[in-house]
């Protein structure tokens, strides 16, 4: 670097020595310039250069440290993931149930966080023919960190309401329960969900979203249910104005029942437990369907409710009927299932090896016994996977 005024090459090493002396004596650069006869601009130029060099070095060190940290973090992340995998494998080994069965339990709980031990037990039995106790289910959920605080109350028996008496129809179609509940959708006036349940089977024979609860509307819902699923001998309702009149004059709804020879049973005021089955379904629909999905229109809600009811009737085990689906009991499938189960129970199967392989037509059926759990597989697959391919 040259001095533009003097045309001489500047000895920057010498300037640096003076700059260090100035700072060592605690002088300002302007004071040092006058004391040692060094041009002030040279001292400033040197100071700026040192600052730039220092910043550059810090940047280089920072980049190097970042790369080192990234490499270390990468190693750490890999180690953490590997550790998690090892822990997961370790958790599966903490239960005597096969890993496949544990996976079914975990998948169902993650998909249905509010599902209790009994619900999971019924699902495994009905959909996969896997017999697992509630105690085993609880253990699996606990070791995998999916045991919730509310689980402690899931298996507690329901306490009957004081003064109530439990009753149940003797066969499908003997008694229907019918009720109306309010439904609120965003941007839509209040709607009315009319629900009809078969008392014996808990099968929902009718669930229709309506704009009003007039007698004509209620008759329409009941009439459709009778056409699709048969006419009941008796119908239980509350004393709502659409159903019942205190005056001597009958409501339009009561006239319909008389014309079709359906006995009308009206429950006492302020006693919703009398209609316990339909009231419970109303709550379930609101909790598991209407509160989980935000419907943008009336038609969307109608479709969503219909889909939910279909799954409730045909795909969901019901604890009130020993884990059977409502459709099983409504259509009399339970007797056939019981007959098949009794025949299988009568067969002597050797489980001394922990498993049994049977030949059914062109398929290989494996029954695997692990501790208290039994899993049934067809052609190496869990039966549910095969059932989905064969039945749909």
mmCIF file with all atom_site columns, C-alpha atoms in Angstrom, residues 135-233:
data_model
loop_
_atom_site.group_PDB
_atom_site.id
_atom_site.type_symbol
_atom_site.label_atom_id
_atom_site.label_alt_id
_atom_site.label_comp_id
_atom_site.label_asym_id
_atom_site.label_entity_id
_atom_site.label_seq_id
_atom_site.pdbx_PDB_ins_code
_atom_site.Cartn_x
_atom_site.Cartn_y
_atom_site.Cartn_z
_atom_site.occupancy
_atom_site.B_iso_or_equiv
_atom_site.pdbx_formal_charge
_atom_site.auth_seq_id
_atom_site.auth_comp_id
_atom_site.auth_asym_id
_atom_site.auth_atom_id
_atom_site.pdbx_PDB_model_num
ATOM 1  C CA . UNK A 1 135 ? -55.910 -56.492 31.634 1.00 0.00 ? 135 UNK A CA 1
ATOM 2  C CA . UNK A 1 136 ? -53.574 -57.326 28.737 1.00 0.00 ? 136 UNK A CA 1
ATOM 3  C CA . UNK A 1 137 ? -54.886 -54.348 26.738 1.00 0.00 ? 137 UNK A CA 1
ATOM 4  C CA . UNK A 1 138 ? -54.247 -52.051 29.681 1.00 0.00 ? 138 UNK A CA 1
ATOM 5  C CA . UNK A 1 139 ? -50.696 -53.399 30.027 1.00 0.00 ? 139 UNK A CA 1
ATOM 6  C CA . UNK A 1 140 ? -49.949 -52.816 26.334 1.00 0.00 ? 140 UNK A CA 1
ATOM 7  C CA . UNK A 1 141 ? -51.266 -49.246 26.457 1.00 0.00 ? 141 UNK A CA 1
ATOM 8  C CA . UNK A 1 142 ? -49.261 -48.579 29.605 1.00 0.00 ? 142 UNK A CA 1
ATOM 9  C CA . UNK A 1 143 ? -45.885 -49.784 28.309 1.00 0.00 ? 143 UNK A CA 1
ATOM 10 C CA . UNK A 1 144 ? -46.362 -47.803 25.102 1.00 0.00 ? 144 UNK A CA 1
ATOM 11 C CA . UNK A 1 145 ? -47.352 -44.613 26.905 1.00 0.00 ? 145 UNK A CA 1
ATOM 12 C CA . UNK A 1 146 ? -50.947 -44.530 25.678 1.00 0.00 ? 146 UNK A CA 1
ATOM 13 C CA . UNK A 1 147 ? -52.672 -45.058 29.010 1.00 0.00 ? 147 UNK A CA 1
ATOM 14 C CA . UNK A 1 148 ? -54.824 -42.025 29.782 1.00 0.00 ? 148 UNK A CA 1
ATOM 15 C CA . UNK A 1 149 ? -56.126 -40.720 33.086 1.00 0.00 ? 149 UNK A CA 1
ATOM 16 C CA . UNK A 1 150 ? -59.725 -41.393 32.083 1.00 0.00 ? 150 UNK A CA 1
ATOM 17 C CA . UNK A 1 151 ? -58.987 -45.098 31.503 1.00 0.00 ? 151 UNK A CA 1
ATOM 18 C CA . UNK A 1 152 ? -59.526 -45.900 35.173 1.00 0.00 ? 152 UNK A CA 1
ATOM 19 C CA . UNK A 1 153 ? -63.269 -45.372 34.812 1.00 0.00 ? 153 UNK A CA 1
ATOM 20 C CA . UNK A 1 154 ? -63.809 -47.164 31.509 1.00 0.00 ? 154 UNK A CA 1
ATOM 21 C CA . UNK A 1 155 ? -64.497 -50.591 32.967 1.00 0.00 ? 155 UNK A CA 1
ATOM 22 C CA . UNK A 1 156 ? -66.548 -49.439 35.918 1.00 0.00 ? 156 UNK A CA 1
ATOM 23 C CA . UNK A 1 157 ? -70.078 -50.733 35.780 1.00 0.00 ? 157 UNK A CA 1
ATOM 24 C CA . UNK A 1 158 ? -72.679 -48.094 35.059 1.00 0.00 ? 158 UNK A CA 1
ATOM 25 C CA . UNK A 1 159 ? -74.655 -47.196 38.159 1.00 0.00 ? 159 UNK A CA 1
ATOM 26 C CA . UNK A 1 160 ? -78.370 -47.285 37.474 1.00 0.00 ? 160 UNK A CA 1
ATOM 27 C CA . UNK A 1 161 ? -80.186 -44.010 37.932 1.00 0.00 ? 161 UNK A CA 1
ATOM 28 C CA . UNK A 1 162 ? -82.026 -43.937 41.252 1.00 0.00 ? 162 UNK A CA 1
ATOM 29 C CA . UNK A 1 163 ? -85.619 -44.990 40.793 1.00 0.00 ? 163 UNK A CA 1
ATOM 30 C CA . UNK A 1 164 ? -85.038 -46.411 37.301 1.00 0.00 ? 164 UNK A CA 1
ATOM 31 C CA . UNK A 1 165 ? -85.623 -49.979 36.207 1.00 0.00 ? 165 UNK A CA 1
ATOM 32 C CA . UNK A 1 166 ? -83.686 -51.588 33.386 1.00 0.00 ? 166 UNK A CA 1
ATOM 33 C CA . UNK A 1 167 ? -85.781 -53.216 30.670 1.00 0.00 ? 167 UNK A CA 1
ATOM 34 C CA . UNK A 1 168 ? -85.144 -54.695 27.250 1.00 0.00 ? 168 UNK A CA 1
ATOM 35 C CA . UNK A 1 169 ? -87.359 -55.928 24.446 1.00 0.00 ? 169 UNK A CA 1
ATOM 36 C CA . UNK A 1 170 ? -87.463 -59.677 23.868 1.00 0.00 ? 170 UNK A CA 1
ATOM 37 C CA . UNK A 1 171 ? -86.840 -59.640 20.109 1.00 0.00 ? 171 UNK A CA 1
ATOM 38 C CA . UNK A 1 172 ? -86.039 -57.258 17.221 1.00 0.00 ? 172 UNK A CA 1
ATOM 39 C CA . UNK A 1 173 ? -88.944 -55.045 16.246 1.00 0.00 ? 173 UNK A CA 1
ATOM 40 C CA . UNK A 1 174 ? -90.861 -55.472 19.475 1.00 0.00 ? 174 UNK A CA 1
ATOM 41 C CA . UNK A 1 175 ? -90.056 -51.947 20.642 1.00 0.00 ? 175 UNK A CA 1
ATOM 42 C CA . UNK A 1 176 ? -88.551 -48.897 18.957 1.00 0.00 ? 176 UNK A CA 1
ATOM 43 C CA . UNK A 1 177 ? -87.368 -45.849 20.910 1.00 0.00 ? 177 UNK A CA 1
ATOM 44 C CA . UNK A 1 178 ? -87.716 -42.475 19.158 1.00 0.00 ? 178 UNK A CA 1
ATOM 45 C CA . UNK A 1 179 ? -86.351 -39.090 20.160 1.00 0.00 ? 179 UNK A CA 1
ATOM 46 C CA . UNK A 1 180 ? -85.462 -35.633 18.820 1.00 0.00 ? 180 UNK A CA 1
ATOM 47 C CA . UNK A 1 181 ? -82.325 -33.686 19.712 1.00 0.00 ? 181 UNK A CA 1
ATOM 48 C CA . UNK A 1 182 ? -81.075 -30.251 18.699 1.00 0.00 ? 182 UNK A CA 1
ATOM 49 C CA . UNK A 1 183 ? -78.147 -29.855 16.287 1.00 0.00 ? 183 UNK A CA 1
ATOM 50 C CA . UNK A 1 184 ? -76.270 -26.619 15.655 1.00 0.00 ? 184 UNK A CA 1
ATOM 51 C CA . UNK A 1 185 ? -74.233 -26.024 12.496 1.00 0.00 ? 185 UNK A CA 1
ATOM 52 C CA . UNK A 1 186 ? -72.268 -22.866 11.744 1.00 0.00 ? 186 UNK A CA 1
ATOM 53 C CA . UNK A 1 187 ? -74.314 -20.396 9.728  1.00 0.00 ? 187 UNK A CA 1
ATOM 54 C CA . UNK A 1 188 ? -77.431 -22.573 9.869  1.00 0.00 ? 188 UNK A CA 1
ATOM 55 C CA . UNK A 1 189 ? -80.596 -22.155 11.974 1.00 0.00 ? 189 UNK A CA 1
ATOM 56 C CA . UNK A 1 190 ? -81.166 -24.794 14.619 1.00 0.00 ? 190 UNK A CA 1
ATOM 57 C CA . UNK A 1 191 ? -81.718 -28.274 13.154 1.00 0.00 ? 191 UNK A CA 1
ATOM 58 C CA . UNK A 1 192 ? -83.381 -31.360 14.594 1.00 0.00 ? 192 UNK A CA 1
ATOM 59 C CA . UNK A 1 193 ? -81.926 -34.858 14.540 1.00 0.00 ? 193 UNK A CA 1
ATOM 60 C CA . UNK A 1 194 ? -84.672 -37.487 14.720 1.00 0.00 ? 194 UNK A CA 1
ATOM 61 C CA . UNK A 1 195 ? -83.311 -40.846 15.888 1.00 0.00 ? 195 UNK A CA 1
ATOM 62 C CA . UNK A 1 196 ? -85.084 -44.218 16.143 1.00 0.00 ? 196 UNK A CA 1
ATOM 63 C CA . UNK A 1 197 ? -83.424 -47.222 17.821 1.00 0.00 ? 197 UNK A CA 1
ATOM 64 C CA . UNK A 1 198 ? -84.510 -50.839 18.093 1.00 0.00 ? 198 UNK A CA 1
ATOM 65 C CA . UNK A 1 199 ? -84.582 -51.553 21.823 1.00 0.00 ? 199 UNK A CA 1
ATOM 66 C CA . UNK A 1 200 ? -83.523 -55.204 21.581 1.00 0.00 ? 200 UNK A CA 1
ATOM 67 C CA . UNK A 1 201 ? -80.506 -54.826 19.287 1.00 0.00 ? 201 UNK A CA 1
ATOM 68 C CA . UNK A 1 202 ? -79.551 -51.117 19.608 1.00 0.00 ? 202 UNK A CA 1
ATOM 69 C CA . UNK A 1 203 ? -79.763 -51.058 15.810 1.00 0.00 ? 203 UNK A CA 1
ATOM 70 C CA . UNK A 1 204 ? -80.492 -47.531 14.568 1.00 0.00 ? 204 UNK A CA 1
ATOM 71 C CA . UNK A 1 205 ? -83.417 -47.933 12.173 1.00 0.00 ? 205 UNK A CA 1
ATOM 72 C CA . UNK A 1 206 ? -83.666 -44.207 11.499 1.00 0.00 ? 206 UNK A CA 1
ATOM 73 C CA . UNK A 1 207 ? -81.539 -41.077 11.903 1.00 0.00 ? 207 UNK A CA 1
ATOM 74 C CA . UNK A 1 208 ? -82.607 -38.062 9.883  1.00 0.00 ? 208 UNK A CA 1
ATOM 75 C CA . UNK A 1 209 ? -81.563 -34.415 10.097 1.00 0.00 ? 209 UNK A CA 1
ATOM 76 C CA . UNK A 1 210 ? -84.609 -32.163 9.756  1.00 0.00 ? 210 UNK A CA 1
ATOM 77 C CA . UNK A 1 211 ? -85.422 -28.464 9.644  1.00 0.00 ? 211 UNK A CA 1
ATOM 78 C CA . UNK A 1 212 ? -88.331 -28.829 12.080 1.00 0.00 ? 212 UNK A CA 1
ATOM 79 C CA . UNK A 1 213 ? -89.925 -31.286 14.489 1.00 0.00 ? 213 UNK A CA 1
ATOM 80 C CA . UNK A 1 214 ? -93.517 -31.052 13.343 1.00 0.00 ? 214 UNK A CA 1
ATOM 81 C CA . UNK A 1 215 ? -95.787 -34.084 13.393 1.00 0.00 ? 215 UNK A CA 1
ATOM 82 C CA . UNK A 1 216 ? -95.610 -34.494 9.609  1.00 0.00 ? 216 UNK A CA 1
ATOM 83 C CA . UNK A 1 217 ? -91.798 -34.550 9.752  1.00 0.00 ? 217 UNK A CA 1
ATOM 84 C CA . UNK A 1 218 ? -91.720 -37.106 12.573 1.00 0.00 ? 218 UNK A CA 1
ATOM 85 C CA . UNK A 1 219 ? -94.208 -39.311 10.730 1.00 0.00 ? 219 UNK A CA 1
ATOM 86 C CA . UNK A 1 220 ? -92.016 -39.212 7.633  1.00 0.00 ? 220 UNK A CA 1
ATOM 87 C CA . UNK A 1 221 ? -88.936 -40.390 9.543  1.00 0.00 ? 221 UNK A CA 1
ATOM 88 C CA . UNK A 1 222 ? -90.858 -43.196 11.274 1.00 0.00 ? 222 UNK A CA 1
ATOM 89 C CA . UNK A 1 223 ? -92.556 -44.268 8.042  1.00 0.00 ? 223 UNK A CA 1
ATOM 90 C CA . UNK A 1 224 ? -89.200 -44.583 6.256  1.00 0.00 ? 224 UNK A CA 1
ATOM 91 C CA . UNK A 1 225 ? -87.835 -46.634 9.154  1.00 0.00 ? 225 UNK A CA 1
ATOM 92 C CA . UNK A 1 226 ? -90.834 -48.981 8.978  1.00 0.00 ? 226 UNK A CA 1
ATOM 93 C CA . UNK A 1 227 ? -90.437 -49.437 5.218  1.00 0.00 ? 227 UNK A CA 1
ATOM 94 C CA . UNK A 1 228 ? -86.702 -50.116 5.456  1.00 0.00 ? 228 UNK A CA 1
ATOM 95 C CA . UNK A 1 229 ? -86.554 -52.173 8.653  1.00 0.00 ? 229 UNK A CA 1
ATOM 96 C CA . UNK A 1 230 ? -90.054 -53.270 9.551  1.00 0.00 ? 230 UNK A CA 1
ATOM 97 C CA . UNK A 1 231 ? -92.865 -51.915 11.676 1.00 0.00 ? 231 UNK A CA 1
ATOM 98 C CA . UNK A 1 232 ? -92.501 -52.180 15.469 1.00 0.00 ? 232 UNK A CA 1
ATOM 99 C CA . UNK A 1 233 ? -95.122 -53.566 17.804 1.00 0.00 ? 233 UNK A CA 1
#
